[in-house]
N, CA, C and O atoms as a DFTB+ gen file, in Angstrom:
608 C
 N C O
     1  1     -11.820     -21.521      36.859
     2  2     -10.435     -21.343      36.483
     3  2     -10.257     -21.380      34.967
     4  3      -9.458     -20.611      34.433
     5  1     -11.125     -22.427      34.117
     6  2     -11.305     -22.202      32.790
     7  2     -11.336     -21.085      32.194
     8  3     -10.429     -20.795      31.414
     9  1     -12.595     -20.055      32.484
    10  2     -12.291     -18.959      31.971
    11  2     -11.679     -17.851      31.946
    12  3     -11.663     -16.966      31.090
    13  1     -10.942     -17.987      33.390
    14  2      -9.269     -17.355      33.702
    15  2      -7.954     -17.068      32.040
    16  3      -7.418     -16.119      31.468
    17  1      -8.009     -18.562      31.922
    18  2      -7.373     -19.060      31.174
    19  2      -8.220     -18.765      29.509
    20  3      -7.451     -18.364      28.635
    21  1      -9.505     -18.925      29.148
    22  2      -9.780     -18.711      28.069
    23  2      -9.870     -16.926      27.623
    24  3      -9.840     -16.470      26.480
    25  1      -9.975     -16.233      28.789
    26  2      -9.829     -15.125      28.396
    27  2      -8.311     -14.543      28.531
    28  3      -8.140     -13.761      27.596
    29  1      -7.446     -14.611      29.137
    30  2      -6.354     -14.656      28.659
    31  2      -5.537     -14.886      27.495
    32  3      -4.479     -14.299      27.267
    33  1      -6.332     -16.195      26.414
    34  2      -5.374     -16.408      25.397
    35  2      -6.601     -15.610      24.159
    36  3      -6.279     -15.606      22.971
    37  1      -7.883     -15.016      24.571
    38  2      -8.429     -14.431      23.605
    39  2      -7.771     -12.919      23.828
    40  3      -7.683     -12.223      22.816
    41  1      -7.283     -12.345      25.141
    42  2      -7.212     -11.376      25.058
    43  2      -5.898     -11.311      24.607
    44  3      -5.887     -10.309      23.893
    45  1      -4.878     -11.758      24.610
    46  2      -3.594     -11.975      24.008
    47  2      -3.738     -12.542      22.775
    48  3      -2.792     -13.173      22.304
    49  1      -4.686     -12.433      22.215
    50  2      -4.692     -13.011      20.317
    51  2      -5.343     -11.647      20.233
    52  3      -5.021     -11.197      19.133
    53  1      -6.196     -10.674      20.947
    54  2      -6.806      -9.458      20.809
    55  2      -5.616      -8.657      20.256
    56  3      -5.647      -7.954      19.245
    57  1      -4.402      -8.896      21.187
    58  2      -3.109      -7.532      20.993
    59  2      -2.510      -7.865      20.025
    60  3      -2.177      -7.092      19.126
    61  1      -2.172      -9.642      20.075
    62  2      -1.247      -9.384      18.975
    63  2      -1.920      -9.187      17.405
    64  3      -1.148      -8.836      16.512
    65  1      -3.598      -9.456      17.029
    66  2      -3.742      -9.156      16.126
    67  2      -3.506      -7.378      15.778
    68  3      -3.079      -6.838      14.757
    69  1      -4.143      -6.578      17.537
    70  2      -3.735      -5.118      17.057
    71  2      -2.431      -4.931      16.856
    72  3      -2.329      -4.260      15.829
    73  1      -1.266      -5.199      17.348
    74  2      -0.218      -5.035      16.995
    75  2       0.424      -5.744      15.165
    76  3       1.139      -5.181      14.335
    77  1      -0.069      -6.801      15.140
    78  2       0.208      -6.968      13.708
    79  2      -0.297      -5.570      12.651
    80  3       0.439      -4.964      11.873
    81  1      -1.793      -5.306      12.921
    82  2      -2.222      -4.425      12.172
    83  2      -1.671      -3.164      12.413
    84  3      -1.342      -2.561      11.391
    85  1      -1.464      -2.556      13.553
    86  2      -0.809      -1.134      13.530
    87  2       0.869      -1.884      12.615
    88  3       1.147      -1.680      11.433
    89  1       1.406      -2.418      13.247
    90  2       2.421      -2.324      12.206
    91  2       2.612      -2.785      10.388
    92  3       3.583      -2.679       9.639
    93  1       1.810      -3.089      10.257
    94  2       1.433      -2.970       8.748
    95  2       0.701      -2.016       8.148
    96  3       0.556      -2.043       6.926
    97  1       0.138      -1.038       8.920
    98  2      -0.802       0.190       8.723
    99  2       0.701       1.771       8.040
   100  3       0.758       2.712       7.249
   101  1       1.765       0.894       9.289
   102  2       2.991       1.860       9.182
   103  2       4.004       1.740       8.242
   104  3       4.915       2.541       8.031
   105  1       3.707       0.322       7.503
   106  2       4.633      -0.180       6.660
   107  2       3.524       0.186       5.091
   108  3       3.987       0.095       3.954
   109  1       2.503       0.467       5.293
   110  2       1.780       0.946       3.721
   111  2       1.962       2.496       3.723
   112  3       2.042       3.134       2.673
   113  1       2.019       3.009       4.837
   114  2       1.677       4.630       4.936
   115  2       3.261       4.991       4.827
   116  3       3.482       6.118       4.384
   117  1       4.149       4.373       5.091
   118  2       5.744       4.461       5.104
   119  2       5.671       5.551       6.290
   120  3       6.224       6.640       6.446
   121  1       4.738       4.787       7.078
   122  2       5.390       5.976       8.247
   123  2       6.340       5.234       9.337
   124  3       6.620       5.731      10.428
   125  1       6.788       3.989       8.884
   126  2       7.441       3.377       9.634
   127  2       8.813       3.194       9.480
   128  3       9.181       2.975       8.326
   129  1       9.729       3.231      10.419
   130  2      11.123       3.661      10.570
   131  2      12.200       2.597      10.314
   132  3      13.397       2.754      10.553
   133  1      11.854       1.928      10.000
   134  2      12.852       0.740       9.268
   135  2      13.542       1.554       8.149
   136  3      14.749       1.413       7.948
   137  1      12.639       2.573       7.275
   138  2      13.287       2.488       5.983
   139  2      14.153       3.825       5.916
   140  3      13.549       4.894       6.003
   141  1      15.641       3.818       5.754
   142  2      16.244       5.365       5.642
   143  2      16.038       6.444       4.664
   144  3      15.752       5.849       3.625
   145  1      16.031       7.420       4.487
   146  2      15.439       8.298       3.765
   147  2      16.804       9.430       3.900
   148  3      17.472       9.682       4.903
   149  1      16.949      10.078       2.275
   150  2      17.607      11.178       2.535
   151  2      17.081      12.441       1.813
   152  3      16.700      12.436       0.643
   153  1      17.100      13.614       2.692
   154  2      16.322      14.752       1.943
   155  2      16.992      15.096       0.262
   156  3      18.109      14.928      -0.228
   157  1      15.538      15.714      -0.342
   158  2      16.323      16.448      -1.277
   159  2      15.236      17.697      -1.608
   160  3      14.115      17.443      -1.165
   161  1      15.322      18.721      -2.153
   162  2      14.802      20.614      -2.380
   163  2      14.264      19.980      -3.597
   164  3      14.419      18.914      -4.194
   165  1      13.448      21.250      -3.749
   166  2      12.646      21.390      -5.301
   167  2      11.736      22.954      -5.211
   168  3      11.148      23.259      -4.173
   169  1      11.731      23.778      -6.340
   170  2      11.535      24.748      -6.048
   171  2      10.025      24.753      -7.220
   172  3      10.181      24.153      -8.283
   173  1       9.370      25.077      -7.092
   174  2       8.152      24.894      -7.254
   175  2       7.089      26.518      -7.790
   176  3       6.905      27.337      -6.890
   177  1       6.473      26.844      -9.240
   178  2       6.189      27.868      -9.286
   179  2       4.826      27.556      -8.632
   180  3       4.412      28.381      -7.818
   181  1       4.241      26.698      -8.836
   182  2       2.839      25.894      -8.396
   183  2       2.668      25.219      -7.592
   184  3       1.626      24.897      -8.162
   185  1       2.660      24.309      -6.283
   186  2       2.391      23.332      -5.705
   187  2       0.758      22.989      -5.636
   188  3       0.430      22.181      -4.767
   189  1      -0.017      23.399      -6.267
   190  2      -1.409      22.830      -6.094
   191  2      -1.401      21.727      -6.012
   192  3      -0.758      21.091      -6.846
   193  1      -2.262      20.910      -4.755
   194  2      -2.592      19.744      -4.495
   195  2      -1.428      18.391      -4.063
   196  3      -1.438      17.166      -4.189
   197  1      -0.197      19.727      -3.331
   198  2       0.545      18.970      -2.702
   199  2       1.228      19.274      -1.096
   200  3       2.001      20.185      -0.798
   201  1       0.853      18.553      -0.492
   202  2       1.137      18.462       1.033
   203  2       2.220      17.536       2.090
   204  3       2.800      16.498       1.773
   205  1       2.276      18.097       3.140
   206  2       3.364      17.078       3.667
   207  2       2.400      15.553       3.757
   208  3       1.260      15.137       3.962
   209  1       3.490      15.212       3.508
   210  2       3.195      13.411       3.259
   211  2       2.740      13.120       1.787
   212  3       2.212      12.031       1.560
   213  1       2.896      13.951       0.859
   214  2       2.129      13.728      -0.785
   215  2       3.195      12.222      -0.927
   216  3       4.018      11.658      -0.206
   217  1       2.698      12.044      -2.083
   218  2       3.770      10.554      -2.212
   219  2       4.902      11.255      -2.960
   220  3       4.851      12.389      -3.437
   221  1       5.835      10.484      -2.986
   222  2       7.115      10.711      -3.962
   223  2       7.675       9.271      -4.593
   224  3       8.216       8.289      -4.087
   225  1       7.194       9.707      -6.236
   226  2       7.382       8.809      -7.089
   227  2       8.019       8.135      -7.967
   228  3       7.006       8.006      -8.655
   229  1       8.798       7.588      -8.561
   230  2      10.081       7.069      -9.823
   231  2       9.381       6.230     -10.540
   232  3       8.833       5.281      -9.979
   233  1       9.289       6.389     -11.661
   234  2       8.520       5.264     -12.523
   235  2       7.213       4.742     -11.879
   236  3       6.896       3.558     -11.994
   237  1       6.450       5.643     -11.196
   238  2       5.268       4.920     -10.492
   239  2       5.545       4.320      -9.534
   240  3       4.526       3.769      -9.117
   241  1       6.707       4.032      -8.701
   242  2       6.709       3.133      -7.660
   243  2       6.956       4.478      -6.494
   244  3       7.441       5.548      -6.860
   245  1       6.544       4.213      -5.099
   246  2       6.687       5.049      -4.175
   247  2       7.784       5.055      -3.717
   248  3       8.092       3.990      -3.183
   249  1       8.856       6.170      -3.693
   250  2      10.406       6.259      -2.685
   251  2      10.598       7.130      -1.680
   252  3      11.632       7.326      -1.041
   253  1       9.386       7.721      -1.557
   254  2       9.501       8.910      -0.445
   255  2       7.897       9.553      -0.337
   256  3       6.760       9.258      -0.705
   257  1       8.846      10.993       0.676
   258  2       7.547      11.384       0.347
   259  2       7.820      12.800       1.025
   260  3       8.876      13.007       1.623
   261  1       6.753      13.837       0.899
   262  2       7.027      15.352       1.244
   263  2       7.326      15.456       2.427
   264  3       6.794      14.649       3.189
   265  1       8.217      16.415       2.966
   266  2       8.093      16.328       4.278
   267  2       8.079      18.006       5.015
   268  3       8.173      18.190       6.229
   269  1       7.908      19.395       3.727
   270  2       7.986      20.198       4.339
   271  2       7.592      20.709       3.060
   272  3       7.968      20.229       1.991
   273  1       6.570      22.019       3.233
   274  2       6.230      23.222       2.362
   275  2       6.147      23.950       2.682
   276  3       5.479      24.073       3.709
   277  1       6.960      25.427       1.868
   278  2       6.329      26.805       2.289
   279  2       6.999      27.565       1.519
   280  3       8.072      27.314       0.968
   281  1       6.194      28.775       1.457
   282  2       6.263      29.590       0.563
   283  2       7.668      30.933       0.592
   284  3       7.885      31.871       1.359
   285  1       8.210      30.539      -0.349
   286  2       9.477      31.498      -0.509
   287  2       8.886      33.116      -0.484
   288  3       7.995      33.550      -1.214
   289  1       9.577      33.815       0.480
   290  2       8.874      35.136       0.150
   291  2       9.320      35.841      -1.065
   292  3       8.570      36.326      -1.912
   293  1      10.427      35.851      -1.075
   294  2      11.013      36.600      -1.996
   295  2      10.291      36.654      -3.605
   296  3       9.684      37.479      -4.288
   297  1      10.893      34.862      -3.764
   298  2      10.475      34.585      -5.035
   299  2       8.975      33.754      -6.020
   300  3       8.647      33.270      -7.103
   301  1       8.399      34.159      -4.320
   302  2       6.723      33.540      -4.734
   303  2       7.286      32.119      -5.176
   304  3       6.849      31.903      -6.306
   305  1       7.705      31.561      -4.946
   306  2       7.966      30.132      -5.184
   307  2       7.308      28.998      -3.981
   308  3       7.019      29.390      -2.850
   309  1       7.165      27.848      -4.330
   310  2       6.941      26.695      -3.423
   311  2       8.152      26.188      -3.004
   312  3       8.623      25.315      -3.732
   313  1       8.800      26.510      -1.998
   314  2       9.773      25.509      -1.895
   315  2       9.453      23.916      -0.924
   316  3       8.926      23.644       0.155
   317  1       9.987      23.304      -1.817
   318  2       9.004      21.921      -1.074
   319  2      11.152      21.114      -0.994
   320  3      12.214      21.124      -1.617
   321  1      10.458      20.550       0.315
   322  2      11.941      19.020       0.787
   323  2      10.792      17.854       0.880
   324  3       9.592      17.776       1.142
   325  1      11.648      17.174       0.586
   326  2      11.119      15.678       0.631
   327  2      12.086      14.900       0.159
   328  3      13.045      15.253      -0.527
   329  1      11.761      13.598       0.620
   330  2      12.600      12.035       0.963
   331  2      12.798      11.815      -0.116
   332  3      12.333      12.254      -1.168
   333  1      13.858      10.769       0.244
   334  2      13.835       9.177      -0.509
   335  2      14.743       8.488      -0.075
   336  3      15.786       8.784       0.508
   337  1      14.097       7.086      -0.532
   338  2      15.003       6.169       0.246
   339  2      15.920       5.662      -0.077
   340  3      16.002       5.217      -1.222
   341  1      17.010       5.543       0.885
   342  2      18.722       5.124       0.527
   343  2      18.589       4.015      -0.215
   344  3      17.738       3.136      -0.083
   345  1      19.388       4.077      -0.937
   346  2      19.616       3.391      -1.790
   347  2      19.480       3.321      -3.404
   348  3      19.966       2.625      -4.295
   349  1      18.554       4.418      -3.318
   350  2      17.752       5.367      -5.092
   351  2      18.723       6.318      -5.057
   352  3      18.792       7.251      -4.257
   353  1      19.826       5.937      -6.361
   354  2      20.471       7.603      -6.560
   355  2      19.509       7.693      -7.708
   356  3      18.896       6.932      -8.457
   357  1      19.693       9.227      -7.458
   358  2      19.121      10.187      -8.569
   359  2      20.132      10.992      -9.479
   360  3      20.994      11.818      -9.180
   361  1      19.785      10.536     -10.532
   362  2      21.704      11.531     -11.130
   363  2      21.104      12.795     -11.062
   364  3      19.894      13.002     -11.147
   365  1      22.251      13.894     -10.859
   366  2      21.982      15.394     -11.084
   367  2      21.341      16.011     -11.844
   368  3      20.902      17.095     -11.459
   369  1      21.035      15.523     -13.280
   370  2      20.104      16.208     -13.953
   371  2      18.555      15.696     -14.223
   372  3      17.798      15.880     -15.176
   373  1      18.435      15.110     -13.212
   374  2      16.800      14.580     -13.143
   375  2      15.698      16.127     -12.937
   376  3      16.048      17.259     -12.602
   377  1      14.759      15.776     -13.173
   378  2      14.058      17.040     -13.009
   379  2      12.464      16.298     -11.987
   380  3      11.953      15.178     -11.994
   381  1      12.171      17.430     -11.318
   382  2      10.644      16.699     -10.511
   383  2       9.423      17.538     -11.450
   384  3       9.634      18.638     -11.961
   385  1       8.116      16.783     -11.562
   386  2       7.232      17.773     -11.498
   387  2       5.932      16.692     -11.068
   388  3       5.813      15.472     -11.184
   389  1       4.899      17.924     -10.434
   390  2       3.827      17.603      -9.820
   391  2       2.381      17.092     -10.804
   392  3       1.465      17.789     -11.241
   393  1       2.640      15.488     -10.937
   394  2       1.511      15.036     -11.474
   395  2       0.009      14.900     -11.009
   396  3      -0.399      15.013      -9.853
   397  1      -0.437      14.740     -11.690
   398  2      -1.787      14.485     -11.468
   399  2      -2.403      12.586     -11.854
   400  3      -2.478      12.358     -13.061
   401  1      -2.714      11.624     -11.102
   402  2      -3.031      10.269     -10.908
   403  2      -4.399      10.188     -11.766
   404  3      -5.054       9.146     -11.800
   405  1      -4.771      11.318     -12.433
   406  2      -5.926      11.434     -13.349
   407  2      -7.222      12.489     -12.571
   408  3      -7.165      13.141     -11.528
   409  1      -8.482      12.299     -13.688
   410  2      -9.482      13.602     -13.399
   411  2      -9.447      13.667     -11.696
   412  3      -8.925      14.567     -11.038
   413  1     -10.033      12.658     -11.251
   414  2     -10.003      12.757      -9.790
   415  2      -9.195      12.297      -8.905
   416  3      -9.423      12.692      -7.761
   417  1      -8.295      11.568      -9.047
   418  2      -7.292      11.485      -8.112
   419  2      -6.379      12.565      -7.442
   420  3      -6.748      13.727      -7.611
   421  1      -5.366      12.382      -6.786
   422  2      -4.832      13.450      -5.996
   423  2      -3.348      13.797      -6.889
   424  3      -3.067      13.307      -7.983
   425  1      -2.898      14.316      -6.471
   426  2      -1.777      14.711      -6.774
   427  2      -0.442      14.055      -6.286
   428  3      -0.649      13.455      -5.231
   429  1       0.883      13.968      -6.708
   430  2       1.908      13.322      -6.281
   431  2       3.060      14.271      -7.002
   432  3       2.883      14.954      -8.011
   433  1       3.997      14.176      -6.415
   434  2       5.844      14.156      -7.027
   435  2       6.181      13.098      -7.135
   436  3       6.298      12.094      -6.433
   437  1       6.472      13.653      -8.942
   438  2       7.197      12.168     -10.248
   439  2       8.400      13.165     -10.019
   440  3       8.427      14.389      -9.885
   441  1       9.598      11.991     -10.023
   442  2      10.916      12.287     -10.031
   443  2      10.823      11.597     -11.505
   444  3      10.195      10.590     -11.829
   445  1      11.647      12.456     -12.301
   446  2      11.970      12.125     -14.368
   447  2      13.952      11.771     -13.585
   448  3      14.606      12.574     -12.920
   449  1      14.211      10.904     -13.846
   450  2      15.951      10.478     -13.731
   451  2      16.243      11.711     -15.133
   452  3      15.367      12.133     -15.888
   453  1      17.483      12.020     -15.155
   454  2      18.488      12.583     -15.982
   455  2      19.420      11.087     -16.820
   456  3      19.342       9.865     -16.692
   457  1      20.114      11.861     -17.525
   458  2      21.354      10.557     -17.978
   459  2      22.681      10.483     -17.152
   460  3      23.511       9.606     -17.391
   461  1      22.914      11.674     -15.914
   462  2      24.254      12.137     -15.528
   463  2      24.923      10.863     -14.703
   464  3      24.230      10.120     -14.008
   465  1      26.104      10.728     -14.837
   466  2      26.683       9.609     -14.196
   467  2      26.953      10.177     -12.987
   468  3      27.101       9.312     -12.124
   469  1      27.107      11.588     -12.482
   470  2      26.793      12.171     -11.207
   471  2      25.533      12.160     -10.931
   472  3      24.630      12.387     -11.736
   473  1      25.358      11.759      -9.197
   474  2      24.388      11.627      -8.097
   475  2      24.617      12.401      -7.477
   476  3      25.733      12.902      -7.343
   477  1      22.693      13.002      -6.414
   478  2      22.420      13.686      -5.619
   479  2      22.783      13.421      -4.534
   480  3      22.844      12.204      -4.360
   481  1      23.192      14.284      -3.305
   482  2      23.371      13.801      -2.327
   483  2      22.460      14.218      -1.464
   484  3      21.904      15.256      -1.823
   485  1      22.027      13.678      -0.218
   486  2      21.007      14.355       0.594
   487  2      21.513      15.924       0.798
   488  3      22.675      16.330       0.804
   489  1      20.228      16.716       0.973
   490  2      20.383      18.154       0.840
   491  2      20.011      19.216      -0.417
   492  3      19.401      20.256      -0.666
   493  1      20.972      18.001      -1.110
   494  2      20.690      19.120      -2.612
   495  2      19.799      19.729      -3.046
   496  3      18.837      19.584      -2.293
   497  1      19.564      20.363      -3.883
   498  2      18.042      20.988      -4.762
   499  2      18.397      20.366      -5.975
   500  3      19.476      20.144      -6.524
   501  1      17.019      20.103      -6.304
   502  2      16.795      19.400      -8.008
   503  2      16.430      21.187      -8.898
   504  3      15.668      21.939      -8.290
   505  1      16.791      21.480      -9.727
   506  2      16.760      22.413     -10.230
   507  2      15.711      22.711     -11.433
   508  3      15.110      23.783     -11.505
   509  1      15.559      21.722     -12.313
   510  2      14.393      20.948     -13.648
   511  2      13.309      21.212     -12.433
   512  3      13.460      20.582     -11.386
   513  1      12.146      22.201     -12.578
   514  2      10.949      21.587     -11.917
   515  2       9.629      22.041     -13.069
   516  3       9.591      22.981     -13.864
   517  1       8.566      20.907     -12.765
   518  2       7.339      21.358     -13.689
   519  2       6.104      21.133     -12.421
   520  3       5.991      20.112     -11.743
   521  1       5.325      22.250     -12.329
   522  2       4.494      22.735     -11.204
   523  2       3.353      22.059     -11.758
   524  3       3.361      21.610     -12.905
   525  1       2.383      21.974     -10.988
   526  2       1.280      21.667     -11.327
   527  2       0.514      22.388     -12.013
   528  3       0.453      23.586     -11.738
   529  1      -0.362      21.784     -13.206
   530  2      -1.368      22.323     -13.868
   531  2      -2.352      22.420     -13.409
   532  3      -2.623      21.419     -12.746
   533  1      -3.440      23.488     -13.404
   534  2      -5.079      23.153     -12.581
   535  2      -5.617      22.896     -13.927
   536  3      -5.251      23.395     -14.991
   537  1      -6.634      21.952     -13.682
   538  2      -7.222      21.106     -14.949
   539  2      -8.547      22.089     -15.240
   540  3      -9.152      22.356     -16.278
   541  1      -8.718      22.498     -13.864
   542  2      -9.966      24.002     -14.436
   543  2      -9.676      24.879     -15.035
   544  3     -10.648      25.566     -15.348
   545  1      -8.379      25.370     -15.517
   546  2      -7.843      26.179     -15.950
   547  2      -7.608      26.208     -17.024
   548  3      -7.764      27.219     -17.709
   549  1      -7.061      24.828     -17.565
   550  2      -7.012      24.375     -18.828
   551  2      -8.557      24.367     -19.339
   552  3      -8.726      24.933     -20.419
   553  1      -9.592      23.863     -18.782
   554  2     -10.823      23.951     -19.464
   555  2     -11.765      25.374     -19.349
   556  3     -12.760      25.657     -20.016
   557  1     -11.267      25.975     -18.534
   558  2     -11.838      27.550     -18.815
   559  2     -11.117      27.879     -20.077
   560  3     -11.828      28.702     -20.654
   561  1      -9.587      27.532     -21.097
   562  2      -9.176      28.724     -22.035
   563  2      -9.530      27.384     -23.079
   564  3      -9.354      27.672     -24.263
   565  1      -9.975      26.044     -22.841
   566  2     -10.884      25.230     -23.721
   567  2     -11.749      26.061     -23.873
   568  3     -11.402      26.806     -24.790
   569  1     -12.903      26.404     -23.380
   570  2     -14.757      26.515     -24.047
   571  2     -13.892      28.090     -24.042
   572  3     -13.303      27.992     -25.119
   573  1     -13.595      29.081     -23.624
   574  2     -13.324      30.481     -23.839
   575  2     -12.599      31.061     -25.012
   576  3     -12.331      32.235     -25.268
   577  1     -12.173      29.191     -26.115
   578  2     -11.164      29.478     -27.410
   579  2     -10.059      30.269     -26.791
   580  3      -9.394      30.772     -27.696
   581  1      -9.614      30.570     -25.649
   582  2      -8.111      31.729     -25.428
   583  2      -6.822      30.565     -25.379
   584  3      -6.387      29.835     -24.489
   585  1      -6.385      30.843     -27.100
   586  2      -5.396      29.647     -27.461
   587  2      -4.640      30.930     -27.977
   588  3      -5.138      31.761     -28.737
   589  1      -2.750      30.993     -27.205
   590  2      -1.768      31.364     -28.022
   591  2      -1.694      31.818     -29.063
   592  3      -1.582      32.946     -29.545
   593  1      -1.835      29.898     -29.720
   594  2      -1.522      30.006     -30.729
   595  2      -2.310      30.492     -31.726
   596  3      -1.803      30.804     -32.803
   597  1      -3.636      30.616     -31.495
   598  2      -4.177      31.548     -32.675
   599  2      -4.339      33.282     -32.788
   600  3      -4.987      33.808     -33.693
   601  1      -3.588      34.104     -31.641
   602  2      -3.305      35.162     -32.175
   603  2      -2.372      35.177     -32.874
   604  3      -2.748      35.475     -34.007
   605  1      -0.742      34.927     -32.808
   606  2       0.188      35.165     -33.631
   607  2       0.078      34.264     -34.888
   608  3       0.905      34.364     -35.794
């Protein structure tokens, strides 16, 4: 009857440790639903190295995150939506663009705030956007000398 009982309270310390861990797995990945989120647009000439779920950033701290990409036909553009969470206004003239976390890290959306005493509301489009740079690109017109500024 002992081990009735001893496997019972190991197998019930089994769940609740899995259950502690799945729900803290959901609270780092923010895939967990406690926190409200309201959309906002960004129109994008570049999106290299950004996907649904990229992070979405303010001063380095995480407030969201992508939740849809695809390609405008018309205007060859990225149009990307993605979160953030209630409670972050963004004044109207903030602008987004797609950083880079350094040589090898991944990519993210930095939200830059504006000074406007008007706020976004979910839906809107941010209009200010700066696309991503490819860093191979920059070092192909490095060693190839193809600098602007030294024709004119």
């Amino acid at each position: 009857m002992s081990e009735n009982t001893t496997e019972v309270i190991v197998g019930g310390a089994v769940l609740a440790i899995a259950i502690g861990f799945l729900a803290y797995a959901g609270q780092a990945t923010g895939i967990s639903a406690a926190a409200k989120e309201y959309p906002l647009a960004a129109s994008f000439r570049s999106a290299d190295g950004v996907d649904v779920g990229t992070d979405v950033r303010l001063a380095g701290v995480k407030v969201g995150r992508v939740t849809q990409l695809h390609l405008d036909p018309e205007t060859y553009r990225a149009e990307t939506t993605f979160t953030v969470r209630e409670g972050i206004e963004i004044p109207d003239d903030s602008a987004v663009s797609i950083s880079s976390e350094g040589l090898l890290g991944g990519n993210f959306v930095e939200i830059q705030p504006g000074g406007s005493p008007f706020y976004l509301t979910a839906g809107d489009e941010i209009e200010f956007t700066q696309g991503s740079i490819s860093l191979i690109s920059l070092l192909l017109k490095f060693v190839s000398g193809d600098s602007k500024d030294a024709e004119g």
